[in-house]
Coordinates of C-alpha atoms in Angstrom, one line a residue:
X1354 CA 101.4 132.0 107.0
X1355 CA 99.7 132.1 109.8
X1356 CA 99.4 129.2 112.5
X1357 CA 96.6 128.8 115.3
X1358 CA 97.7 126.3 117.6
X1359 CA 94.9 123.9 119.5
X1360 CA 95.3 121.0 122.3
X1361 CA 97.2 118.5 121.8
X1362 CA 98.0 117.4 117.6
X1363 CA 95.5 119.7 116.2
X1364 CA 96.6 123.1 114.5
X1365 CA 95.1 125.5 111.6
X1366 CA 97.2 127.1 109.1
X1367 CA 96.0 130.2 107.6
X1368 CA 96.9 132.1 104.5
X1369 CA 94.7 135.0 102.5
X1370 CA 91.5 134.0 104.3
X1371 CA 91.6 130.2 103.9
X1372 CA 92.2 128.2 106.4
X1373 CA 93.6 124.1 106.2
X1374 CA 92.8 122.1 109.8
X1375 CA 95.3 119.5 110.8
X1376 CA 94.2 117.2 113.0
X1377 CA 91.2 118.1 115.0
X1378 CA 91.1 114.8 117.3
X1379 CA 89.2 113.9 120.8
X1380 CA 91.8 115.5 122.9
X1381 CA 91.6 119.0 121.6
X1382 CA 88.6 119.9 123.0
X1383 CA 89.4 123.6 122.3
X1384 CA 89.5 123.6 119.0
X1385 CA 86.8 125.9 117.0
X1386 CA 85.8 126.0 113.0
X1387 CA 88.2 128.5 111.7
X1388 CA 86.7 130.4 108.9
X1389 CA 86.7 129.6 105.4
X1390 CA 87.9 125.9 105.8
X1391 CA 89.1 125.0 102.3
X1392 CA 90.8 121.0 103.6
X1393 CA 91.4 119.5 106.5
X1394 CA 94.4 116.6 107.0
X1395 CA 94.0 113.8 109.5
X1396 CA 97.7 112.2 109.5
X1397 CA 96.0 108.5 110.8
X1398 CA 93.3 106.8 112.2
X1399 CA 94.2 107.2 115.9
X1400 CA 91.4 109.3 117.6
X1401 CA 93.3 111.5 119.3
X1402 CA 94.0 113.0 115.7
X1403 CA 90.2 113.0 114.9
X1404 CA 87.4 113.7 116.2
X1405 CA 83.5 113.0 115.1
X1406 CA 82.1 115.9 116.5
X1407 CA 85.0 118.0 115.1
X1408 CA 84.4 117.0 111.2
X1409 CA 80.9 117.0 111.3
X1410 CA 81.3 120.4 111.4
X1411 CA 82.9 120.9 108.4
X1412 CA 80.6 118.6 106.1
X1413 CA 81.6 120.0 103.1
X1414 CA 85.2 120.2 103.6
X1415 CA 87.4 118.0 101.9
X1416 CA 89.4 115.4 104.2
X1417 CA 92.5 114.1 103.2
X1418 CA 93.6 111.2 104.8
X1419 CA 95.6 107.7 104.1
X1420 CA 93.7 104.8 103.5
X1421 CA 92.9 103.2 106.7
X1422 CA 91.7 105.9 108.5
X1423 CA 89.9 107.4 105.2
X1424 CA 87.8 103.7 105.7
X1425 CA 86.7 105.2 109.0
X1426 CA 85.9 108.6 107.9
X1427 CA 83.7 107.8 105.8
X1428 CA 81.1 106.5 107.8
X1429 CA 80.4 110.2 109.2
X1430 CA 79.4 111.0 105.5
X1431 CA 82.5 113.1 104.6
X1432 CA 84.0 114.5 101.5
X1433 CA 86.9 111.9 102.0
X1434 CA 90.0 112.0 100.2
X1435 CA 92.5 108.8 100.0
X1436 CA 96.2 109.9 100.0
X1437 CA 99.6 108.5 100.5
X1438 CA 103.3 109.7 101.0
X1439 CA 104.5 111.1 97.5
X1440 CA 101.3 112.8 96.5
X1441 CA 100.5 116.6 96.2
X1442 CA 96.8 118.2 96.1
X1443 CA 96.4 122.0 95.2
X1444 CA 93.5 123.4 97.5
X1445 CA 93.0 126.8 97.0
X1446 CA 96.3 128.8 98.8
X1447 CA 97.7 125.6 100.0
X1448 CA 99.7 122.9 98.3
X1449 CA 99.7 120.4 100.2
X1450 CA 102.2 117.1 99.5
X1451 CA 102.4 114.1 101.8
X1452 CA 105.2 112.2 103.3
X1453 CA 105.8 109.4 105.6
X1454 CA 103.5 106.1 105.1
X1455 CA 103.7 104.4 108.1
X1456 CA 102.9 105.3 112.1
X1457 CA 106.1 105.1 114.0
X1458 CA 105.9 101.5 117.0
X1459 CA 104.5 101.9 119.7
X1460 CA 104.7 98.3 120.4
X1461 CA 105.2 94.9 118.7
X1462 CA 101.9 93.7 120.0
X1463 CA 100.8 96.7 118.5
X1464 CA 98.9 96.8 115.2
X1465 CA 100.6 99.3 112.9
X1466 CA 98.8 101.8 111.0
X1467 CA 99.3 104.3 107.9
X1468 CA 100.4 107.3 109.0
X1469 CA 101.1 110.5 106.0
X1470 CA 102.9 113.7 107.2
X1471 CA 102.1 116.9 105.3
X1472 CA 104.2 119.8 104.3
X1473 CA 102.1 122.6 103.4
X1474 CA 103.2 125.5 100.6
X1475 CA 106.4 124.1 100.1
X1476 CA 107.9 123.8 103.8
X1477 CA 106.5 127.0 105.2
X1478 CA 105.2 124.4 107.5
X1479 CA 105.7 120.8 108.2
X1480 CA 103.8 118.1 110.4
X1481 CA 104.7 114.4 110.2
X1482 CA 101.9 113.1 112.3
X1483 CA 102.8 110.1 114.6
X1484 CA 106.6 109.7 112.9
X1485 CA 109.7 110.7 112.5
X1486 CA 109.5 110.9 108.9
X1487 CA 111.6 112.9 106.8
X1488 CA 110.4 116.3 105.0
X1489 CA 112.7 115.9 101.9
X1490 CA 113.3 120.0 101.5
X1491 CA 114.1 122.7 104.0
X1492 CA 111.5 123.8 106.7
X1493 CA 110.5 127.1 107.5
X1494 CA 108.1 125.9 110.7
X1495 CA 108.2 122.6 112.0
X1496 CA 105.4 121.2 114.5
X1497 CA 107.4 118.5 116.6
X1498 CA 105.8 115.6 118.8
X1499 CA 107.3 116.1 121.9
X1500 CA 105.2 113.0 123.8
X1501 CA 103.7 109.8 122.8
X1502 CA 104.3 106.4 124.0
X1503 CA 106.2 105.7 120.7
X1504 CA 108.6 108.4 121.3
X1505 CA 111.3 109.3 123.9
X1506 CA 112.0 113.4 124.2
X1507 CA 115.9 112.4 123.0
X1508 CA 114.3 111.1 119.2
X1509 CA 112.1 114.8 119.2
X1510 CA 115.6 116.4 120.0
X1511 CA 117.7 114.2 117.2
X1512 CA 115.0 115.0 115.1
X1513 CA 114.7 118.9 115.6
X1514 CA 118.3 118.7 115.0
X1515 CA 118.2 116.6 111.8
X1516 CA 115.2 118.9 110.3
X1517 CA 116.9 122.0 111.3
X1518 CA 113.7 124.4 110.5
X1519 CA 113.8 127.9 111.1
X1520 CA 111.1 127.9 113.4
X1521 CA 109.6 125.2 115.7
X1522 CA 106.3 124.7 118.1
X1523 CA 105.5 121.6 120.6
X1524 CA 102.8 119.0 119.4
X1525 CA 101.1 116.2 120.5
X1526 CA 101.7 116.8 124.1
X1527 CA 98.4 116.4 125.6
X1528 CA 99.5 113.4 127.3
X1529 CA 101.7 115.7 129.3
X1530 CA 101.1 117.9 132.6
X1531 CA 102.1 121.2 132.5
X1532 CA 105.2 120.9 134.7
X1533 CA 106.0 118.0 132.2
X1534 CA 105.2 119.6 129.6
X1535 CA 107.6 122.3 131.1
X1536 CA 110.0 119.6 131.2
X1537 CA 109.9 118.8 127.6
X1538 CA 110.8 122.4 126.7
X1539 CA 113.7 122.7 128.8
X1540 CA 115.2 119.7 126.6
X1541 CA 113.6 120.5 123.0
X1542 CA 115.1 124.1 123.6
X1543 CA 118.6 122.6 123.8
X1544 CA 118.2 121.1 120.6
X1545 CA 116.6 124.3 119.4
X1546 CA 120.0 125.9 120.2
X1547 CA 122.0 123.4 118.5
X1548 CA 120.3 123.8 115.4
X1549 CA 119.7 127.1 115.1
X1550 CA 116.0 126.8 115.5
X1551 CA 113.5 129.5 117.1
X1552 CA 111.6 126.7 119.4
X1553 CA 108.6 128.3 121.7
X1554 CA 104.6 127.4 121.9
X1555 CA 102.3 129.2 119.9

């Protein structure tokens, strides 16, 4: 499988000429309509994880996405899809089964919202949005939030460690400079090396 990486959370698998888009949100203003689109997965209803202008590109496209958000989605006219950690959707070359259920706190005076992670085909490649949240299997690639004010870089490390994927690339790190993002890589590729895990950006 192939993976196109994009600014900040947003990336596109690709397998036999379909395409599922995870994520296209405000802040990754590079992203571009891959071809042949068969689903796109927005994790939650935070906007730096979806963006207007982004799915109204892709009208026809189915949009999975947990309940809240989907709420939100809707009102851009959008073949939305409701989903929640446990549940598995065949679309086209990609099975796609969602974990999690709940965004990680940012802070107690903080509404929380649903958050799903996704593993696609399996494990080839896992994304567990704004969470820590368990895959449940082994992981061939793992895309890890390095930065977010509900994180700390020593829970992306703990958790490259307890996953212990094959392969791994930075996410969600928009919020970063790039001597901090830099920074971040220095101390996720100490993790990487304690787990066995090829970690570099794509």
């Amino acid at each position: 499988m192939e993976i196109t990486k994009y600014a900040h959370a947003c990336f596109v698998a690709i397998k036999d000429g379909q395409s599922v888009v995870v994520d296209p949100g405000e802040l990754s203003s590079n992203f571009t309509v891959p071809k042949n689109p068969v689903a796109v997965v927005v994790t939650h209803i935070h906007g730096d994880h979806w963006s207007a202008d982004h799915l109204t590109q892709m009208p026809n496209v189915p949009v999975f996405a947990p309940d809240d958000a989907a709420n939100r989605l809707r009102e851009l006219n959008l073949n939305v899809i409701v989903v929640a950690p446990g549940e598995t959707k065949q679309v086209g070359n990609f099975k796609l089964t969602f974990t999690g259920g709940q965004h990680a706190l940012i802070h107690p005076d903080t509404p929380m919202c649903r958050n799903v992670g996704v593993l696609i085909n399996d494990g080839e490649v896992y994304y567990p949005g704004d969470s820590f949240a368990s895959a449940g299997m082994p992981i061939e690639t793992l895309a890890v939030p390095i930065a977010a004010p509900w994180m700390k870089t020593a829970e992306a490390m703990d958790y490259l460690t307890q996953v212990r994927p094959k392969r791994a690339f930075p996410t969600h790190d928009a919020v970063l400079s790039e001597a901090g993002k830099q920074f971040a890589d220095n101390w996720m590729k100490q993790a990487a090396e304690k787990s066995g895990t090829i970690y570099e950006r794509i």
